Short mmCIF file of C-alpha atoms (C1' of nucleotides) in Angstrom, two decimals:
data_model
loop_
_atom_site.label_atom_id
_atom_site.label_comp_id
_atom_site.label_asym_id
_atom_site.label_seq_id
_atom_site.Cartn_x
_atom_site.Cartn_y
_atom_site.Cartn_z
CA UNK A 1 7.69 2.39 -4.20
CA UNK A 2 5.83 -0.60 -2.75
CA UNK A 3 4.80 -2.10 -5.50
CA UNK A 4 8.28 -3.93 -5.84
CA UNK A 5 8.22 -4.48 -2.33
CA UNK A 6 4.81 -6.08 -1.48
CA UNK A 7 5.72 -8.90 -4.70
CA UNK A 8 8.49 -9.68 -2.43
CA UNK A 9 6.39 -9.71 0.20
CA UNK A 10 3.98 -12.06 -1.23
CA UNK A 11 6.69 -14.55 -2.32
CA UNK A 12 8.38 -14.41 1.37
CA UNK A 13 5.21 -16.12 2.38
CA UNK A 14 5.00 -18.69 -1.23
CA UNK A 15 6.18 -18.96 -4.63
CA UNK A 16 3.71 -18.08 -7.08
CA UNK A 17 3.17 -17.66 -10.78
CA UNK A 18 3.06 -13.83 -12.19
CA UNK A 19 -0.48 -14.91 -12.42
CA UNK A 20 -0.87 -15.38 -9.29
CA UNK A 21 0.53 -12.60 -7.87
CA UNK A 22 -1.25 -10.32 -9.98
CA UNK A 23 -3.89 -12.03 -8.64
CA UNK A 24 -3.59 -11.33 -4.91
CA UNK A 25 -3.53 -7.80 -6.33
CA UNK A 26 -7.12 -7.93 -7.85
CA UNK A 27 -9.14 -10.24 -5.32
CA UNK A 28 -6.76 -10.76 -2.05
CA UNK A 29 -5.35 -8.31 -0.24
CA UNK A 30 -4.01 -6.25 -3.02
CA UNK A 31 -7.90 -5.26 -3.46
CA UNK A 32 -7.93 -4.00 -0.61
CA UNK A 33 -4.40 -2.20 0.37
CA UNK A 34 -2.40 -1.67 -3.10
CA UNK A 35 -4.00 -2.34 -6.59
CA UNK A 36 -1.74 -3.32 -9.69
CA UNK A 37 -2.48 -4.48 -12.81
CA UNK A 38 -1.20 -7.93 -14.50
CA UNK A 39 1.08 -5.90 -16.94
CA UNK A 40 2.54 -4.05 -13.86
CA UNK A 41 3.44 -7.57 -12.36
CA UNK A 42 4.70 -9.27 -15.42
CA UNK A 43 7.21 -6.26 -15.51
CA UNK A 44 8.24 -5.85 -12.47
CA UNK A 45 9.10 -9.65 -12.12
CA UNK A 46 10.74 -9.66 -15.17
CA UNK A 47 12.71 -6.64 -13.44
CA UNK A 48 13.04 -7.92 -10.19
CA UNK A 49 13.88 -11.50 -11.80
CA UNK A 50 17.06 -9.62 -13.98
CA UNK A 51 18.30 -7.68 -10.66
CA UNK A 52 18.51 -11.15 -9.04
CA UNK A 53 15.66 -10.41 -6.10
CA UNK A 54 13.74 -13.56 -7.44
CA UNK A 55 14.23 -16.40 -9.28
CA UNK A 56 12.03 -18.74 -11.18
CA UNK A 57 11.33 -22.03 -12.15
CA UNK A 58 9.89 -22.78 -16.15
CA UNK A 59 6.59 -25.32 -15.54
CA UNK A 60 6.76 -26.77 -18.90
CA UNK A 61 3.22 -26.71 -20.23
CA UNK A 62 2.27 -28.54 -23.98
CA UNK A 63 1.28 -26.38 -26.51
CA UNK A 64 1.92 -22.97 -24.87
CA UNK A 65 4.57 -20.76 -22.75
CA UNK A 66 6.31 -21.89 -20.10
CA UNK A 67 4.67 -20.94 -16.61
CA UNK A 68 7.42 -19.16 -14.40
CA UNK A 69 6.83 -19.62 -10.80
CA UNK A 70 8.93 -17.28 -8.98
CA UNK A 71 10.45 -17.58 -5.49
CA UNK A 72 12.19 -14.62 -3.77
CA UNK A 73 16.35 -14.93 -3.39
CA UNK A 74 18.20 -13.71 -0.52
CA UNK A 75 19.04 -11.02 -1.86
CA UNK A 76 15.49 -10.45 -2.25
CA UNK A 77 14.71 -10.67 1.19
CA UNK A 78 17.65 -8.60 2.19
CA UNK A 79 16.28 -5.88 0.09
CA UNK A 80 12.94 -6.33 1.77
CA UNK A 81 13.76 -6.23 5.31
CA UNK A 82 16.19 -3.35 4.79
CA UNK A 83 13.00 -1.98 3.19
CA UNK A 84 10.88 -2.78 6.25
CA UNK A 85 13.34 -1.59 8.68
CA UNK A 86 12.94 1.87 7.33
CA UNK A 87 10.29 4.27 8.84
CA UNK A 88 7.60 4.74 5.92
CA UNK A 89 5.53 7.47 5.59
CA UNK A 90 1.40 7.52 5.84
CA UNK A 91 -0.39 8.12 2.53
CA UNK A 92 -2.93 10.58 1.98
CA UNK A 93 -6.44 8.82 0.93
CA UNK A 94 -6.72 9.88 -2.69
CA UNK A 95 -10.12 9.63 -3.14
CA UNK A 96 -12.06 11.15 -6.00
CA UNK A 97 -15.34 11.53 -3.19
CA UNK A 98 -13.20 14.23 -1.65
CA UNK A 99 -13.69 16.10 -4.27
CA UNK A 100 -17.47 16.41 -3.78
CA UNK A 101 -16.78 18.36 -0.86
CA UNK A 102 -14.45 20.60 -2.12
CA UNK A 103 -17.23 21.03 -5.45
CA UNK A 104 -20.47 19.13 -4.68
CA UNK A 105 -22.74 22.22 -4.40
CA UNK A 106 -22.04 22.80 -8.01
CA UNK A 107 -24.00 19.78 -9.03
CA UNK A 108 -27.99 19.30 -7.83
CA UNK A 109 -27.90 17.46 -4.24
CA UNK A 110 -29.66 14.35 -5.85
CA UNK A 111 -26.63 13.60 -7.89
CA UNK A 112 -24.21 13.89 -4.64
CA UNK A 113 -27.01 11.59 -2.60
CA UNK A 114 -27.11 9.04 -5.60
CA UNK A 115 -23.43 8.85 -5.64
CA UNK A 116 -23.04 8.47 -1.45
CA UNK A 117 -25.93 5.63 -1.75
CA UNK A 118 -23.84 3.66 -4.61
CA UNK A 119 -20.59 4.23 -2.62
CA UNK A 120 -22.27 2.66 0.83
CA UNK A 121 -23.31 -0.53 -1.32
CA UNK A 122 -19.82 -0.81 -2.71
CA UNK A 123 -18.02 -0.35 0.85
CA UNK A 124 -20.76 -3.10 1.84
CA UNK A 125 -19.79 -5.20 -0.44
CA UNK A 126 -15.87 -4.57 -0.11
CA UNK A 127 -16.52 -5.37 4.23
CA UNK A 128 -17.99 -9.14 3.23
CA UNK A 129 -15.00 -9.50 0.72
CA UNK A 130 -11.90 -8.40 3.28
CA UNK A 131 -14.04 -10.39 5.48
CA UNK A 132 -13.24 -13.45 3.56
CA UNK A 133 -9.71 -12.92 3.67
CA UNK A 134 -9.37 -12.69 7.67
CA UNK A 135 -11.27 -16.19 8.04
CA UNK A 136 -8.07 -18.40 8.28
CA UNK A 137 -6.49 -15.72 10.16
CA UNK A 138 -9.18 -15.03 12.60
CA UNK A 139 -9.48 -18.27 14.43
CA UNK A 140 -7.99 -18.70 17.41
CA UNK A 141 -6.64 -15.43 17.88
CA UNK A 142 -4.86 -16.95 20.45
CA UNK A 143 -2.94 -19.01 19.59
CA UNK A 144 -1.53 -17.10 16.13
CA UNK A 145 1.74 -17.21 15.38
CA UNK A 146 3.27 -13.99 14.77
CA UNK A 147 3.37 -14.06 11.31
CA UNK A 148 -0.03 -14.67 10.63
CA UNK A 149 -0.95 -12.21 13.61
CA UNK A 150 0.60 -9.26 11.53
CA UNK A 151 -1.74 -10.95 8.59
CA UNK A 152 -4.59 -10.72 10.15
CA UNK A 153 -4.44 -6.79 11.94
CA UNK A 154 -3.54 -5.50 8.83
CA UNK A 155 -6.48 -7.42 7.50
CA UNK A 156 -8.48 -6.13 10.13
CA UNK A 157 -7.32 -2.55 9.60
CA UNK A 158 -8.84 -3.15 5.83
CA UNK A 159 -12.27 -3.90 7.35
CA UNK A 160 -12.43 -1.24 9.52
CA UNK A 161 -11.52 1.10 6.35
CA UNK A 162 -14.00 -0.03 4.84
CA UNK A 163 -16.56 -0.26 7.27
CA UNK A 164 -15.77 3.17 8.09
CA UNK A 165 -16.46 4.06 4.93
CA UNK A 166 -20.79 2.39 5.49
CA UNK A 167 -20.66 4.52 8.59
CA UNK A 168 -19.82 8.01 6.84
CA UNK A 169 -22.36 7.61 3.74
CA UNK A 170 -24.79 6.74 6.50
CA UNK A 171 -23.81 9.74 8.27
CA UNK A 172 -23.92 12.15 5.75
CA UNK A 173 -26.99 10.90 3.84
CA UNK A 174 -28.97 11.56 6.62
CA UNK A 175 -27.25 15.24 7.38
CA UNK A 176 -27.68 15.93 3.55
CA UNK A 177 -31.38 15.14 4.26
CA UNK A 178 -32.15 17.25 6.69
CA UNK A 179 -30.14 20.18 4.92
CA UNK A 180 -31.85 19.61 2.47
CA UNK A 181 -35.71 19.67 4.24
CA UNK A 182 -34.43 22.71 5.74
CA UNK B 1 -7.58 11.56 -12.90
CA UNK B 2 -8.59 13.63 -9.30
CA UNK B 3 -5.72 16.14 -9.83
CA UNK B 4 -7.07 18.25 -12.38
CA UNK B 5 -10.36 17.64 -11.07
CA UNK B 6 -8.89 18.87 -7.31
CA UNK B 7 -7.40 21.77 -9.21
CA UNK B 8 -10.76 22.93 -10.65
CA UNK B 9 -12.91 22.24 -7.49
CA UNK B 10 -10.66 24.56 -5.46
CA UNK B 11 -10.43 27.52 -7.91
CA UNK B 12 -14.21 27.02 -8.08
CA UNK B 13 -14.19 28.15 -4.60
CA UNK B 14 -12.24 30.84 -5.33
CA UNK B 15 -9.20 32.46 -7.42
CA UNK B 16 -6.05 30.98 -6.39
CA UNK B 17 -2.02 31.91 -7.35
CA UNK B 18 -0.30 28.39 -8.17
CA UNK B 19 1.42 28.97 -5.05
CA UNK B 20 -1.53 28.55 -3.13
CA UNK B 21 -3.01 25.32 -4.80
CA UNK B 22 -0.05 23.95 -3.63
CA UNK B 23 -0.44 24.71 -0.82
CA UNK B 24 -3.76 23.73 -0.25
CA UNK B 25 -2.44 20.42 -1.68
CA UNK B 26 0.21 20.35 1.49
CA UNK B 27 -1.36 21.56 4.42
CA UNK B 28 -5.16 22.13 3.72
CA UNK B 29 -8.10 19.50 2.26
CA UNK B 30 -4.76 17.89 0.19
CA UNK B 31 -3.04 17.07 2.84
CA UNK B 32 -5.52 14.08 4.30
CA UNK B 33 -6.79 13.29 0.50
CA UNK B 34 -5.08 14.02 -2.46
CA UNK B 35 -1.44 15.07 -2.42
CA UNK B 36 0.37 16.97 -5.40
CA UNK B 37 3.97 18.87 -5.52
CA UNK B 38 4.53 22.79 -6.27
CA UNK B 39 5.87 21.03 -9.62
CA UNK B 40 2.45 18.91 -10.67
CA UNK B 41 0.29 22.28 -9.73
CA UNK B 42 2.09 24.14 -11.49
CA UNK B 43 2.48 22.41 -15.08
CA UNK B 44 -1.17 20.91 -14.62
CA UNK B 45 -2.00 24.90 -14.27
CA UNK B 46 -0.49 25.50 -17.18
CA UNK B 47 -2.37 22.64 -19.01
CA UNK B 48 -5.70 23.83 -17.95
CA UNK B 49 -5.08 27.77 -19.01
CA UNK B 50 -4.16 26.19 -22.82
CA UNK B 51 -7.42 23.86 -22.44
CA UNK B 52 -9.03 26.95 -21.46
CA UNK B 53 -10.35 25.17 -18.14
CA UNK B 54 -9.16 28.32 -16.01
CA UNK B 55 -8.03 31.39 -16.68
CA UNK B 56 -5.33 33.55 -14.90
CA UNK B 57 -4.55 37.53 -14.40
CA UNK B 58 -1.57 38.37 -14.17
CA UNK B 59 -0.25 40.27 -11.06
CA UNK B 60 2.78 42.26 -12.01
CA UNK B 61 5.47 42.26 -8.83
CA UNK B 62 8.09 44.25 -9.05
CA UNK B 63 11.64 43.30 -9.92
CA UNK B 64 10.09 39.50 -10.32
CA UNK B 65 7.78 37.58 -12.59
CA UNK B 66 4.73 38.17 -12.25
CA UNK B 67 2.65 36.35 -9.78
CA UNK B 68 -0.48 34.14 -11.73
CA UNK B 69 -4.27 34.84 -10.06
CA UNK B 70 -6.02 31.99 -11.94
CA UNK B 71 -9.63 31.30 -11.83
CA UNK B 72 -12.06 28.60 -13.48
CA UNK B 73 -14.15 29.79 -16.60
CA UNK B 74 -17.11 28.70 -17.53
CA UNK B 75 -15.89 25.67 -19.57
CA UNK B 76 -13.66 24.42 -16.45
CA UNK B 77 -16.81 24.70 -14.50
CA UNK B 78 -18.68 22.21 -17.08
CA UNK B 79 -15.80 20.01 -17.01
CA UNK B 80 -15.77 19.76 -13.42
CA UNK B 81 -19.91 19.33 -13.07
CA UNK B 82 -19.59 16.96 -15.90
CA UNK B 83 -16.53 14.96 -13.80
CA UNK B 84 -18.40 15.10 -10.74
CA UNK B 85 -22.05 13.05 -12.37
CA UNK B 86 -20.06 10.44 -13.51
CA UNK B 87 -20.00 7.72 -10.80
CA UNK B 88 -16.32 7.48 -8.80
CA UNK B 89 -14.39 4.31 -8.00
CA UNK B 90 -13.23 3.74 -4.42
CA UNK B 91 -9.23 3.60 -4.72
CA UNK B 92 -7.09 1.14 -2.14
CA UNK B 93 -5.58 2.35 0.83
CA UNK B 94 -2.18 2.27 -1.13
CA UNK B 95 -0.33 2.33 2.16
CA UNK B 96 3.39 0.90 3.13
CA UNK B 97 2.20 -0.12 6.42
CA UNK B 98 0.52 -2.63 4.65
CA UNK B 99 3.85 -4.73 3.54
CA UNK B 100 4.14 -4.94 7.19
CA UNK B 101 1.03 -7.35 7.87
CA UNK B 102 2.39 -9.44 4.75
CA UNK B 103 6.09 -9.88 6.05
CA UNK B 104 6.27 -8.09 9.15
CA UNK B 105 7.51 -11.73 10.34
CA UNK B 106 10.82 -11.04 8.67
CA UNK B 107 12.22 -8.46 10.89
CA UNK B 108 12.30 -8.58 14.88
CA UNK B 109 8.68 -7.44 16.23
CA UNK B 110 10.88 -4.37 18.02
CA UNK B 111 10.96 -3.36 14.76
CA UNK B 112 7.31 -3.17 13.59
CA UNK B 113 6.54 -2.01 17.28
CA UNK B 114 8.47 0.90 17.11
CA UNK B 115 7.06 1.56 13.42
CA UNK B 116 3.75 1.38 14.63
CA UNK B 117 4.29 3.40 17.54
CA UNK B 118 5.72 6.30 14.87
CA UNK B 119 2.84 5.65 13.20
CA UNK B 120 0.49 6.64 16.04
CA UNK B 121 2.17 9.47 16.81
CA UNK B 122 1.66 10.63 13.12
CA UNK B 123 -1.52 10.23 13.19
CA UNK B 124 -2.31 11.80 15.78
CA UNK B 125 -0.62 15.07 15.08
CA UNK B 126 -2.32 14.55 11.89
CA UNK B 127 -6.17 14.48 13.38
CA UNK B 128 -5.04 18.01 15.10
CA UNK B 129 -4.01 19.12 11.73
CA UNK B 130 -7.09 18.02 10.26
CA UNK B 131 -9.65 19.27 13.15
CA UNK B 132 -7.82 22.44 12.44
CA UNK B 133 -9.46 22.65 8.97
CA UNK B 134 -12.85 21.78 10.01
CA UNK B 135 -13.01 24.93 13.03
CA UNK B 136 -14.91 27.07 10.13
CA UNK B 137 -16.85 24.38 9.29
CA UNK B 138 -17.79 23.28 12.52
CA UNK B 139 -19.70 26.04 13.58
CA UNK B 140 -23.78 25.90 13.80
CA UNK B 141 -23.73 23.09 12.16
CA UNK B 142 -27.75 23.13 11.29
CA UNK B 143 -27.36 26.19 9.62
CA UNK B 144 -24.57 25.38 7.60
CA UNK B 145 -25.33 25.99 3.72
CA UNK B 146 -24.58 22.27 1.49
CA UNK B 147 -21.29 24.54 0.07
CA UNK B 148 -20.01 24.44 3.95
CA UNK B 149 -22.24 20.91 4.65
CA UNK B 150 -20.12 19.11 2.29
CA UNK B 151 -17.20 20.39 2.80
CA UNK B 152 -17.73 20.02 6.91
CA UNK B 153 -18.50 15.99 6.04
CA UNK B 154 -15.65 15.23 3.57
CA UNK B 155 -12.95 16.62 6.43
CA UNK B 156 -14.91 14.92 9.08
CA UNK B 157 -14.34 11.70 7.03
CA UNK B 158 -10.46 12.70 7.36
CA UNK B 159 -10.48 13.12 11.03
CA UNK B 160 -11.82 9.96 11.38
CA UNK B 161 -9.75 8.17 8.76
CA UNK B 162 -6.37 9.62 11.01
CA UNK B 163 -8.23 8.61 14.23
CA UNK B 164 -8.73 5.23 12.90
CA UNK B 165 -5.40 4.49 12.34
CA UNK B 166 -4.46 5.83 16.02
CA UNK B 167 -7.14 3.18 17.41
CA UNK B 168 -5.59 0.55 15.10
CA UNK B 169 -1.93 1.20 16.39
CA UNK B 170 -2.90 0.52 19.93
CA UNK B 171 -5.05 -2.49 19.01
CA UNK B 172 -2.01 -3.79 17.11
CA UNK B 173 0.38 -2.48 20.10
CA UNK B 174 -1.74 -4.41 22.34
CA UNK B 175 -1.89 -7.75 20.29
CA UNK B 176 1.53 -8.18 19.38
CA UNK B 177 2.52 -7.58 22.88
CA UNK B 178 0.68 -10.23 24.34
CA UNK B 179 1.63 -12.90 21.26
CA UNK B 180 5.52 -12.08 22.23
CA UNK B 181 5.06 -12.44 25.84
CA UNK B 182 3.06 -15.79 25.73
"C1'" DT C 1 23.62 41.09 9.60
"C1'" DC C 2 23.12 36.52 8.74
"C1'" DG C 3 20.47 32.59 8.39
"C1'" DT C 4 15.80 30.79 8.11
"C1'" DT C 5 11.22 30.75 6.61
"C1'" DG C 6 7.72 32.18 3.35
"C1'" DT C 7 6.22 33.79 -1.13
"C1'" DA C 8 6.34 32.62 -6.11
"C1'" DT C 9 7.55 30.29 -10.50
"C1'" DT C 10 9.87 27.21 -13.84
"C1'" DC C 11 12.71 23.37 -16.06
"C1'" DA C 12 14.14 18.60 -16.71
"C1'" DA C 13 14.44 13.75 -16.04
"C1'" DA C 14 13.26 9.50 -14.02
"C1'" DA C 15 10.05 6.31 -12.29
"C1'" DA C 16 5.48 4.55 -11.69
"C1'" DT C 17 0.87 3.73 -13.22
"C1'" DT C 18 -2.82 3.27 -16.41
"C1'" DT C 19 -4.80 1.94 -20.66
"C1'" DG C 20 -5.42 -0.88 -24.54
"C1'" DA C 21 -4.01 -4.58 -26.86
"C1'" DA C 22 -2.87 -9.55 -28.57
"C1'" DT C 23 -2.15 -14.56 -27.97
"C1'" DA C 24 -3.59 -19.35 -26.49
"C1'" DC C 25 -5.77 -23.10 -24.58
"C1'" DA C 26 -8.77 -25.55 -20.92
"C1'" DA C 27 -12.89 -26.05 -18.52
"C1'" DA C 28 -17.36 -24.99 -17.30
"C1'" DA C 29 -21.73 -23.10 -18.30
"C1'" DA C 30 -25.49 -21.87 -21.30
"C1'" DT D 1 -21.93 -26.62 -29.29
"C1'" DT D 2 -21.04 -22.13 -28.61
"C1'" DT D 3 -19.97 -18.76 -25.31
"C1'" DT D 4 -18.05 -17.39 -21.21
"C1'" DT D 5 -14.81 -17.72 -17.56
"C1'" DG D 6 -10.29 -18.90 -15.93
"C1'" DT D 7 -5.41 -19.74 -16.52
"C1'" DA D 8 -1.10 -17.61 -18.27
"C1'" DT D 9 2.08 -14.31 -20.51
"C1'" DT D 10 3.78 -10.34 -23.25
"C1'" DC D 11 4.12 -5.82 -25.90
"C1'" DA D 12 3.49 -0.84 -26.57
"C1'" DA D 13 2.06 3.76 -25.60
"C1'" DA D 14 0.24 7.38 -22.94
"C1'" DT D 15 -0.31 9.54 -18.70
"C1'" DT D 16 0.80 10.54 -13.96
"C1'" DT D 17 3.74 11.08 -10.22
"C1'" DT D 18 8.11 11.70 -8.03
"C1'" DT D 19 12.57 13.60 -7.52
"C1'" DG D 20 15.98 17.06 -7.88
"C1'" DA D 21 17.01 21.31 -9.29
"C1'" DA D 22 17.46 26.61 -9.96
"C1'" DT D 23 15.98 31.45 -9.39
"C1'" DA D 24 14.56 35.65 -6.62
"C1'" DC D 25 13.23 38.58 -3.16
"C1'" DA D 26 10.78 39.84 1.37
"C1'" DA D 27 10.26 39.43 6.15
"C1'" DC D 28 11.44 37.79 10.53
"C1'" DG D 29 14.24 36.38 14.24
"C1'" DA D 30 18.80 35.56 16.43
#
DNA sequence: TCGTTGTATTCAAAAATTTGAATACAAAAA
DNA sequence: TTTTTGTATTCAAATTTTTGAATACAACGA
């Protein structure tokens, strides 16, 4: 399970709010490598929190709750690097496109060449967002330190994905096409 | 939900035991995008039949129970046509690697070299694999029918989603080399 | 002949993920 | 000024996925 794993990942680098964490989930790069939803976060903080990985401090604020913002332990980042040290396996894509290939010739081919043409926009769209992420990271290359290094392939790795992604609607509009014509 | 989905777009193809859904979920189109256990086939299977999605004849085999030929009916077949208009989301990479890039900086870089190094090799054993599935496919390619087109485009997407990776372990391999030696 | 691999199905429990809410106030935009 | 967006947390339920078994026989190789 990485979900319990990347929130200690994200508070190795800064304490943060459950808000914020969820957060990086939705817009930084949880969008782009692991999605989870705010009620996912709260509870596994709350988990994490009770099994002494992280630890938070109440923000008073009038009028409403408290605002926890939660830093990892050391027992926290024991539990991480003993998790990192571990070979991990590669995950299969789990995407519901595949299943167009498996199926698509049940439906007309307009419906398949709509969907590929809405898919390239959003993959488009997702390049100029992972984009923004890797801006810090991507000047002076140089001169990185390590830790933002490992930031910014993994970043990189995103774009590519995604990029990747343009390239093959691209490719297969055009060899639906000219099936198609055929 | 893909799995159910997966489930009806293979038997679609053809009649399938439960035995070999799974396994198509292991070794063939699964295996690069949508992975399921003998267990989740088997009870989803099940599911369906009730729903009336698919429907199975049973193979009697003697001194055992009897082995399950199941096929999609004409309801399953709606279902799945119906599934496959409605636009699909693109779902995140959902992959450990990624912790790495957050807090790779916590172990020593011998560490995330050598993971990445296992990765590569993975992957690369993994675009054979895949390749493998596309050798029917990849035959006179103009003259494939959209049945074989689609199918021929969705793996190709695979082989290049494992080669990817390969070219993104020896950029990283590279990079992270020259940061610890400067 | 003995172990391993392959065929074939089923049960049960635990863990993870998704979905749908509800609450509450501040700040910015319409 | 009214609505929308953003900050911030929590509860509950349903669904999905993973993990760990058990059973049974056939075929193949050592």
């Amino acid at each position: 399970m990485a979900l319990k794993h990347t929130i200690l990942a994200f508070l190795s680098r800064q304490p943060l709010s459950g808000y914020d964490v969820a957060k990086e989930f939705a817009e930084g790069f949880g969008s782009c490598f692991w999605k989870a939803s705010q009620q996912q976060v709260y509870a596994e903080l709350t988990k994490l929190e009770q099994q002494g990985s992280v630890t938070y401090e109440a923000i008073p604020q009038p009028g409403r709750l408290d605002k926890k913002i939660y830093s990892i332990t050391g027992q926290g980042q024991q539990e991480l690097l003993d998790w990192l040290t571990k070979p991990c396996e590669p995950t299969a894509i789990r995407e519901d496109l595949g299943v167009m290939g498996l199926a698509g010739h049940l439906v007309p081919s307009s419906v398949v060449i709509r969907e590929i043409e809405r898919r390239r926009q959003l993959h488009l769209d997702m390049v100029q967002q992972v984009k923004k992420l890797d801006q810090h990271f991507a000047q002076n290359l140089d001169a990185l330190e390590l830790k933002d290094l490992y930031m910014h392939l993994i970043i990189r790795r995103g774009i590519r994905y995604q990029e990747e992604w343009v390239t093959w609607c691209d490719e297969a509009l055009a060899a639906i096409a000219q099936a198609v014509n055929r």
